Structure formats: C-alpha cells, structure tokens
C-alpha cells in the first residue's frame, strides 16, 4: 500500500471539497456524456487482454427457394461468425501537479495551518486537479479517435513513431480489410487527384467525381454491398477538391446547367455552403452521405538536440486517402478494466464504466503529486470486407 506523506493527499482532499475521489471523477461523466465514436459502440468489457472480431452482416438476405409443397426448403448460407483475435494495447499517461504552485500551497499550510484553507486555497487545488484530470480524460478519448480514424482510413491500426514517439513502436494491428479493397492510384496512370502532397499538381488524367462514381458501381455490382453507403475524406482533401479543375467543371454543369461554362460559372460555386456542395456531390456519385474528418491528435516527443519534451500535431485520418464504408455501426470498442492493485482504495477511481483508471500518487521526497491514467481499449471493425480505401494523393 502507498505510505506517502498524508499532508500531500490532504491538499487533494481540500480540492475535492468533501467529495471522494470517485465522486469527483463521476462529475466528468456528465461533462463528456455526449462522447461517441462514429460507427463504433462500446462492447461489454473482456476478462482478458484479447480482442475478438465478430464479422457482422450487411443486411443482404437471399430469397427463399421455390419448391413444391412436399419438398423441404434449402439451408441458408450463414455469414462468417468469427474473425481475427489479437492483443489489446495498453495506454498510460500521468500529470504531475504544478510543482511551483503546489509548493506554495504546502508552505501556506505549513505556516498557517487550518487558517490557510481559504476559498482561494480550495480554488487553486481544484484547478490543479481539474487541469490534470480533464487532460487525462481528453487524452483517452483522443486516443480512441486516433484509432478509429486510422482504422477507417488505412484498414489497420499502427503504433509507430508518428503517434507514439515515446513508447512502443513497430506494432500493426490488422483487421482483415482485403488487399483488393485498398486501391492506390499512381502517378503512372495519372489517376491520382494530385501527384503532390501539397495538391499543387493534378494528375493529368484525373477526374475525381468520375473515379468515385466508378468506385461506387464496383462496390454495388461486384462487391454486392446493398446497404447505406458513406464516403469519408480528410478536410485537407475536401478543402482543395472544389478547386480541382474537373470537379469545378462537373459541379458547375450540375448546379448551374443553364449558365455558360466559363470562369464566372465556376467561381459561383464559392457562393454555396459546404453542406449544399457535399449533398450535391453525394447525389452525383450515388451514395447516402459524405463525412469530412478533421480530427487531430497532439503527441509529445523529445527534442534530440535540446532534450526538451515538445508537442506536435498529427492528423488522425490519413491525408492521402478517401474511404467508402457502410453508413451506420461498423464495429465495437473492446477492452478490459485496468487493475487498481497497488493504490489505496480511496486513491483510485474509474471513468467511463471502468474503462479508464485514474489514480493519485504522492512522492513526499520531491513534494510531488501525480494523477495517473491507464486504459486498454481497441476499436475493432465488424465489417472489414466492406471498407474500401483509395489513395488519391501522391507523396511527391
């Protein structure tokens, strides 16, 4: 059990204002009660650190066979009921409460005793607790968003120097998205929408709307997916797609059929909202919805020169790709409840129905208080055979 200086924990109790640590954490359930991952629902927690992929049905059901009244029917073909399994990755993070401010409060309490416990004193400690706790909860949610968008835009989840520069690397979790459903346009066939990452050079034969219409036909006719279909793309592609010469031309004809196809007609597209243009584009390529993804994650890495910890921002959704996928539930979030062994019972609390452990730890020798988090959760798609990924931007 933890035997650190009780006075450090007394400072936390002041900030809690009479609530237990679990009661304090429960308040965040109300603050973030609207958090959800599009297409993924939380599954009941597992007993072990292993996820299991159950492949879902797309809703396509074959007709019954016509037979004479005395004959039996024919057995229906069952969908595959199990997929892959794998280990659930564990993620951890901690905040150390601001040492300068914490030391000031310790000195006040040491010098003034109970007289130091003013409303201002309580507010300072509450602010320190909120900064750390809120940051850990947001970090947990952002990690799930990073998983979700990476899986949808690449078909797999990779732990690498890009999203985990200070931890494990070189780990890729695949979920059975068929290789034939991952198409890379190339500069040799000039079907890339842009041959450069900066979107400065269009593929000489590129026609994004025609390519997307062809992709949808293939999904419907050859892949036999009949349910609602959506397209997801990163905001960086959407921002420049309306500037693509072929897209401007096609949309100009569609929105302004009687206007001459000149610069004025094309420029008029700028007068329309994103919502209207997305709806028009969805109707042209014959899908139900287009969703623009603009979620980002902040990672921390060590500057190799200064040795300081620096922050950087990465895109969750691969900025080179677009993805067609079923519109609706496409998977589950699976995980286990982290163990709280090693912490005093009143120093450990759970958030999100036990999925995230938040614990207090004090170090008397350094007059430091840590708020630590641990979670083991992974997004697992249940319809991997109906995720269709296209790389439409080059890396030059």
mmCIF file of C-alpha atoms in Angstrom, residues 68-322:
data_model
loop_
_atom_site.group_PDB
_atom_site.id
_atom_site.type_symbol
_atom_site.label_atom_id
_atom_site.label_comp_id
_atom_site.label_asym_id
_atom_site.label_seq_id
_atom_site.Cartn_x
_atom_site.Cartn_y
_atom_site.Cartn_z
ATOM 1 C CA UNK A 68 -43.198 -27.981 -54.408
ATOM 2 C CA UNK A 69 -45.338 -28.255 -51.236
ATOM 3 C CA UNK A 70 -43.987 -31.709 -50.274
ATOM 4 C CA UNK A 71 -40.311 -30.800 -50.556
ATOM 5 C CA UNK A 72 -38.142 -29.357 -47.760
ATOM 6 C CA UNK A 73 -36.553 -25.990 -48.103
ATOM 7 C CA UNK A 74 -32.845 -25.357 -48.547
ATOM 8 C CA UNK A 75 -30.421 -24.371 -45.834
ATOM 9 C CA UNK A 76 -29.489 -20.705 -45.836
ATOM 10 C CA UNK A 77 -25.805 -19.843 -46.055
ATOM 11 C CA UNK A 78 -24.675 -18.425 -42.741
ATOM 12 C CA UNK A 79 -22.349 -15.478 -42.597
ATOM 13 C CA UNK A 80 -18.935 -15.958 -41.078
ATOM 14 C CA UNK A 81 -19.334 -15.616 -37.319
ATOM 15 C CA UNK A 82 -15.751 -15.121 -36.202
ATOM 16 C CA UNK A 83 -12.836 -13.141 -37.451
ATOM 17 C CA UNK A 84 -9.447 -12.310 -36.026
ATOM 18 C CA UNK A 85 -8.170 -12.031 -32.486
ATOM 19 C CA UNK A 86 -5.297 -10.058 -31.035
ATOM 20 C CA UNK A 87 -3.861 -8.342 -28.001
ATOM 21 C CA UNK A 88 -5.402 -5.147 -26.670
ATOM 22 C CA UNK A 89 -2.775 -2.394 -26.334
ATOM 23 C CA UNK A 90 -2.425 -0.574 -23.006
ATOM 24 C CA UNK A 91 -2.031 3.194 -22.867
ATOM 25 C CA UNK A 92 -0.842 5.212 -19.869
ATOM 26 C CA UNK A 93 -0.182 8.833 -19.059
ATOM 27 C CA UNK A 94 0.253 10.987 -15.975
ATOM 28 C CA UNK A 95 0.243 14.618 -14.933
ATOM 29 C CA UNK A 96 2.413 15.975 -12.158
ATOM 30 C CA UNK A 97 0.613 18.824 -10.468
ATOM 31 C CA UNK A 98 2.397 22.129 -10.974
ATOM 32 C CA UNK A 99 5.309 21.899 -8.525
ATOM 33 C CA UNK A 100 5.704 25.645 -8.093
ATOM 34 C CA UNK A 101 2.054 26.195 -7.209
ATOM 35 C CA UNK A 102 1.924 23.032 -5.131
ATOM 36 C CA UNK A 103 4.967 24.101 -3.120
ATOM 37 C CA UNK A 104 3.383 27.490 -2.444
ATOM 38 C CA UNK A 105 0.266 25.820 -1.055
ATOM 39 C CA UNK A 106 2.364 23.478 1.095
ATOM 40 C CA UNK A 107 4.251 26.436 2.568
ATOM 41 C CA UNK A 108 0.995 28.231 3.310
ATOM 42 C CA UNK A 109 -0.420 25.200 5.054
ATOM 43 C CA UNK A 110 2.823 24.652 6.972
ATOM 44 C CA UNK A 111 2.936 28.252 8.181
ATOM 45 C CA UNK A 112 -0.754 28.972 8.758
ATOM 46 C CA UNK A 113 -2.258 25.548 9.395
ATOM 47 C CA UNK A 114 -6.057 25.460 9.014
ATOM 48 C CA UNK A 115 -6.097 29.242 8.529
ATOM 49 C CA UNK A 116 -4.542 28.675 5.097
ATOM 50 C CA UNK A 117 -7.611 26.756 3.905
ATOM 51 C CA UNK A 118 -9.434 29.680 2.328
ATOM 52 C CA UNK A 119 -11.764 29.651 -0.649
ATOM 53 C CA UNK A 120 -8.852 30.816 -2.787
ATOM 54 C CA UNK A 121 -6.719 27.937 -1.492
ATOM 55 C CA UNK A 122 -9.505 25.459 -2.337
ATOM 56 C CA UNK A 123 -9.931 27.006 -5.778
ATOM 57 C CA UNK A 124 -6.223 26.657 -6.563
ATOM 58 C CA UNK A 125 -6.201 22.972 -5.655
ATOM 59 C CA UNK A 126 -9.427 22.315 -7.543
ATOM 60 C CA UNK A 127 -7.922 23.995 -10.608
ATOM 61 C CA UNK A 128 -4.812 21.811 -10.439
ATOM 62 C CA UNK A 129 -6.932 18.673 -10.133
ATOM 63 C CA UNK A 130 -9.213 19.685 -12.982
ATOM 64 C CA UNK A 131 -6.319 20.527 -15.295
ATOM 65 C CA UNK A 132 -4.752 17.108 -14.831
ATOM 66 C CA UNK A 133 -7.919 15.001 -14.676
ATOM 67 C CA UNK A 134 -9.580 16.711 -17.628
ATOM 68 C CA UNK A 135 -6.386 16.368 -19.652
ATOM 69 C CA UNK A 136 -6.141 12.630 -18.961
ATOM 70 C CA UNK A 137 -9.790 12.022 -19.909
ATOM 71 C CA UNK A 138 -9.423 14.018 -23.133
ATOM 72 C CA UNK A 139 -6.217 12.146 -23.915
ATOM 73 C CA UNK A 140 -8.049 8.824 -23.533
ATOM 74 C CA UNK A 141 -10.857 10.000 -25.812
ATOM 75 C CA UNK A 142 -8.417 11.397 -28.368
ATOM 76 C CA UNK A 143 -6.578 8.058 -28.425
ATOM 77 C CA UNK A 144 -9.828 6.304 -29.375
ATOM 78 C CA UNK A 145 -10.467 8.919 -32.083
ATOM 79 C CA UNK A 146 -6.952 8.328 -33.433
ATOM 80 C CA UNK A 147 -7.627 4.584 -33.534
ATOM 81 C CA UNK A 148 -10.992 4.990 -35.205
ATOM 82 C CA UNK A 149 -9.884 7.347 -37.970
ATOM 83 C CA UNK A 150 -6.650 5.468 -38.602
ATOM 84 C CA UNK A 151 -8.550 2.175 -38.979
ATOM 85 C CA UNK A 152 -11.162 3.679 -41.300
ATOM 86 C CA UNK A 153 -8.604 5.480 -43.481
ATOM 87 C CA UNK A 154 -5.931 2.745 -43.643
ATOM 88 C CA UNK A 155 -7.661 -0.507 -42.663
ATOM 89 C CA UNK A 156 -5.325 -1.074 -39.718
ATOM 90 C CA UNK A 157 -4.036 0.491 -36.526
ATOM 91 C CA UNK A 158 -0.316 1.152 -36.343
ATOM 92 C CA UNK A 159 1.624 2.136 -33.227
ATOM 93 C CA UNK A 160 4.675 3.962 -34.557
ATOM 94 C CA UNK A 161 6.993 6.897 -34.041
ATOM 95 C CA UNK A 162 4.266 9.069 -35.574
ATOM 96 C CA UNK A 163 1.609 8.555 -32.902
ATOM 97 C CA UNK A 164 3.741 7.052 -30.103
ATOM 98 C CA UNK A 165 7.221 8.600 -30.236
ATOM 99 C CA UNK A 166 7.979 7.900 -26.556
ATOM 100 C CA UNK A 167 6.574 4.372 -26.271
ATOM 101 C CA UNK A 168 6.233 1.075 -28.125
ATOM 102 C CA UNK A 169 6.681 1.221 -31.899
ATOM 103 C CA UNK A 170 6.558 -1.063 -34.900
ATOM 104 C CA UNK A 171 3.224 -2.659 -33.945
ATOM 105 C CA UNK A 172 0.465 -3.012 -36.545
ATOM 106 C CA UNK A 173 -2.956 -4.471 -35.794
ATOM 107 C CA UNK A 174 -4.744 -5.620 -38.935
ATOM 108 C CA UNK A 175 -8.445 -6.365 -39.074
ATOM 109 C CA UNK A 176 -8.881 -8.286 -42.298
ATOM 110 C CA UNK A 177 -9.620 -5.486 -44.766
ATOM 111 C CA UNK A 178 -8.997 -7.293 -48.102
ATOM 112 C CA UNK A 179 -5.961 -6.096 -50.040
ATOM 113 C CA UNK A 180 -8.104 -5.832 -53.179
ATOM 114 C CA UNK A 181 -10.274 -3.266 -51.385
ATOM 115 C CA UNK A 182 -7.291 -0.972 -50.849
ATOM 116 C CA UNK A 183 -6.559 0.800 -54.121
ATOM 117 C CA UNK A 184 -3.573 3.044 -54.671
ATOM 118 C CA UNK A 185 -3.812 5.410 -57.602
ATOM 119 C CA UNK A 186 -0.415 6.012 -59.155
ATOM 120 C CA UNK A 187 1.351 8.776 -60.999
ATOM 121 C CA UNK A 188 1.996 6.411 -63.919
ATOM 122 C CA UNK A 189 -1.687 6.040 -64.701
ATOM 123 C CA UNK A 190 -2.235 9.692 -63.778
ATOM 124 C CA UNK A 191 -5.377 8.821 -61.834
ATOM 125 C CA UNK A 192 -4.067 10.490 -58.692
ATOM 126 C CA UNK A 193 -6.170 13.514 -57.919
ATOM 127 C CA UNK A 194 -2.940 15.325 -57.149
ATOM 128 C CA UNK A 195 0.547 13.959 -57.670
ATOM 129 C CA UNK A 196 1.975 16.143 -54.906
ATOM 130 C CA UNK A 197 1.173 16.237 -51.196
ATOM 131 C CA UNK A 198 0.704 19.987 -51.446
ATOM 132 C CA UNK A 199 -2.077 19.457 -54.051
ATOM 133 C CA UNK A 200 -0.229 21.709 -56.490
ATOM 134 C CA UNK A 201 -0.209 19.340 -59.486
ATOM 135 C CA UNK A 202 -3.278 17.475 -60.726
ATOM 136 C CA UNK A 203 -2.938 14.041 -62.257
ATOM 137 C CA UNK A 204 -3.137 14.657 -65.993
ATOM 138 C CA UNK A 205 -5.989 12.164 -66.425
ATOM 139 C CA UNK A 206 -7.592 12.567 -63.022
ATOM 140 C CA UNK A 207 -11.337 13.036 -62.706
ATOM 141 C CA UNK A 208 -12.311 12.647 -59.015
ATOM 142 C CA UNK A 209 -16.074 12.540 -59.483
ATOM 143 C CA UNK A 210 -15.874 10.003 -62.298
ATOM 144 C CA UNK A 211 -13.450 7.896 -60.236
ATOM 145 C CA UNK A 212 -15.791 7.938 -57.232
ATOM 146 C CA UNK A 213 -18.805 7.017 -59.389
ATOM 147 C CA UNK A 214 -16.832 4.079 -60.779
ATOM 148 C CA UNK A 215 -15.840 3.008 -57.262
ATOM 149 C CA UNK A 216 -19.465 3.045 -56.096
ATOM 150 C CA UNK A 217 -20.542 0.963 -59.102
ATOM 151 C CA UNK A 218 -17.901 -1.616 -58.230
ATOM 152 C CA UNK A 219 -18.980 -1.705 -54.577
ATOM 153 C CA UNK A 220 -22.606 -2.227 -55.566
ATOM 154 C CA UNK A 221 -22.206 -4.556 -58.557
ATOM 155 C CA UNK A 222 -19.085 -6.582 -57.808
ATOM 156 C CA UNK A 223 -18.817 -6.419 -54.014
ATOM 157 C CA UNK A 224 -22.603 -6.789 -53.685
ATOM 158 C CA UNK A 225 -22.918 -4.292 -50.848
ATOM 159 C CA UNK A 226 -26.520 -3.075 -50.864
ATOM 160 C CA UNK A 227 -26.838 -1.098 -47.640
ATOM 161 C CA UNK A 228 -26.428 2.624 -46.921
ATOM 162 C CA UNK A 229 -23.030 3.844 -48.097
ATOM 163 C CA UNK A 230 -20.973 6.799 -46.942
ATOM 164 C CA UNK A 231 -17.735 8.412 -48.063
ATOM 165 C CA UNK A 232 -15.216 9.795 -45.579
ATOM 166 C CA UNK A 233 -12.336 12.043 -46.521
ATOM 167 C CA UNK A 234 -9.941 14.308 -44.617
ATOM 168 C CA UNK A 235 -10.645 18.021 -44.537
ATOM 169 C CA UNK A 236 -7.335 18.757 -46.267
ATOM 170 C CA UNK A 237 -8.613 16.921 -49.374
ATOM 171 C CA UNK A 238 -12.092 18.454 -49.212
ATOM 172 C CA UNK A 239 -10.682 21.973 -48.967
ATOM 173 C CA UNK A 240 -8.881 21.607 -52.290
ATOM 174 C CA UNK A 241 -11.290 19.267 -54.067
ATOM 175 C CA UNK A 242 -13.548 22.149 -55.094
ATOM 176 C CA UNK A 243 -10.520 23.725 -56.731
ATOM 177 C CA UNK A 244 -9.787 20.667 -58.863
ATOM 178 C CA UNK A 245 -10.461 21.612 -62.489
ATOM 179 C CA UNK A 246 -12.603 18.553 -63.278
ATOM 180 C CA UNK A 247 -14.647 18.853 -60.080
ATOM 181 C CA UNK A 248 -15.327 22.540 -60.674
ATOM 182 C CA UNK A 249 -16.432 21.751 -64.207
ATOM 183 C CA UNK A 250 -18.763 18.891 -63.245
ATOM 184 C CA UNK A 251 -20.333 20.745 -60.324
ATOM 185 C CA UNK A 252 -20.755 23.871 -62.417
ATOM 186 C CA UNK A 253 -22.738 21.935 -65.016
ATOM 187 C CA UNK A 254 -24.777 20.227 -62.288
ATOM 188 C CA UNK A 255 -25.588 23.277 -60.165
ATOM 189 C CA UNK A 256 -25.760 25.834 -62.959
ATOM 190 C CA UNK A 257 -26.925 23.841 -66.008
ATOM 191 C CA UNK A 258 -28.031 26.886 -67.996
ATOM 192 C CA UNK A 259 -25.010 29.037 -67.263
ATOM 193 C CA UNK A 260 -22.144 29.164 -69.769
ATOM 194 C CA UNK A 261 -19.198 27.080 -68.603
ATOM 195 C CA UNK A 262 -16.854 29.980 -68.132
ATOM 196 C CA UNK A 263 -14.852 31.361 -65.245
ATOM 197 C CA UNK A 264 -17.880 33.144 -63.853
ATOM 198 C CA UNK A 265 -19.980 29.981 -63.682
ATOM 199 C CA UNK A 266 -17.235 28.070 -61.929
ATOM 200 C CA UNK A 267 -16.475 30.866 -59.480
ATOM 201 C CA UNK A 268 -20.124 30.937 -58.460
ATOM 202 C CA UNK A 269 -19.549 27.630 -56.687
ATOM 203 C CA UNK A 270 -17.912 29.644 -53.928
ATOM 204 C CA UNK A 271 -21.323 31.098 -53.111
ATOM 205 C CA UNK A 272 -22.632 27.727 -51.917
ATOM 206 C CA UNK A 273 -22.216 26.190 -48.480
ATOM 207 C CA UNK A 274 -20.212 23.072 -47.777
ATOM 208 C CA UNK A 275 -23.433 21.300 -46.785
ATOM 209 C CA UNK A 276 -25.045 22.018 -50.158
ATOM 210 C CA UNK A 277 -21.945 21.033 -52.133
ATOM 211 C CA UNK A 278 -21.481 17.825 -50.115
ATOM 212 C CA UNK A 279 -25.117 16.884 -50.744
ATOM 213 C CA UNK A 280 -24.735 17.592 -54.465
ATOM 214 C CA UNK A 281 -21.526 15.563 -54.675
ATOM 215 C CA UNK A 282 -23.136 12.668 -52.780
ATOM 216 C CA UNK A 283 -26.028 12.628 -55.244
ATOM 217 C CA UNK A 284 -23.661 12.694 -58.227
ATOM 218 C CA UNK A 285 -21.689 9.664 -57.056
ATOM 219 C CA UNK A 286 -24.859 7.997 -55.718
ATOM 220 C CA UNK A 287 -24.092 7.476 -52.048
ATOM 221 C CA UNK A 288 -26.018 8.358 -48.901
ATOM 222 C CA UNK A 289 -23.598 10.682 -47.138
ATOM 223 C CA UNK A 290 -20.188 12.344 -47.240
ATOM 224 C CA UNK A 291 -18.401 12.998 -43.942
ATOM 225 C CA UNK A 292 -15.378 15.274 -43.654
ATOM 226 C CA UNK A 293 -12.863 14.280 -40.977
ATOM 227 C CA UNK A 294 -10.741 16.969 -39.371
ATOM 228 C CA UNK A 295 -9.731 15.376 -36.066
ATOM 229 C CA UNK A 296 -6.150 15.800 -34.911
ATOM 230 C CA UNK A 297 -4.045 14.386 -32.095
ATOM 231 C CA UNK A 298 -1.310 16.041 -30.077
ATOM 232 C CA UNK A 299 1.756 13.899 -29.447
ATOM 233 C CA UNK A 300 4.736 14.554 -27.191
ATOM 234 C CA UNK A 301 8.273 13.796 -28.293
ATOM 235 C CA UNK A 302 11.790 14.503 -27.090
ATOM 236 C CA UNK A 303 13.819 17.072 -28.993
ATOM 237 C CA UNK A 304 17.050 15.212 -29.705
ATOM 238 C CA UNK A 305 19.057 18.443 -29.537
ATOM 239 C CA UNK A 306 17.640 20.255 -26.509
ATOM 240 C CA UNK A 307 16.300 17.087 -24.796
ATOM 241 C CA UNK A 308 13.111 19.038 -24.044
ATOM 242 C CA UNK A 309 9.677 17.465 -24.439
ATOM 243 C CA UNK A 310 7.864 19.122 -27.335
ATOM 244 C CA UNK A 311 4.335 18.834 -28.653
ATOM 245 C CA UNK A 312 3.376 18.212 -32.252
ATOM 246 C CA UNK A 313 0.058 17.757 -34.060
ATOM 247 C CA UNK A 314 -0.794 14.833 -36.337
ATOM 248 C CA UNK A 315 -3.853 14.087 -38.471
ATOM 249 C CA UNK A 316 -5.877 11.084 -37.346
ATOM 250 C CA UNK A 317 -7.353 10.411 -40.797
ATOM 251 C CA UNK A 318 -4.720 9.620 -43.429
ATOM 252 C CA UNK A 319 -4.451 12.781 -45.530
ATOM 253 C CA UNK A 320 -3.773 10.794 -48.725
ATOM 254 C CA UNK A 321 -6.867 8.590 -48.629
ATOM 255 C CA UNK A 322 -10.636 8.527 -49.006
#
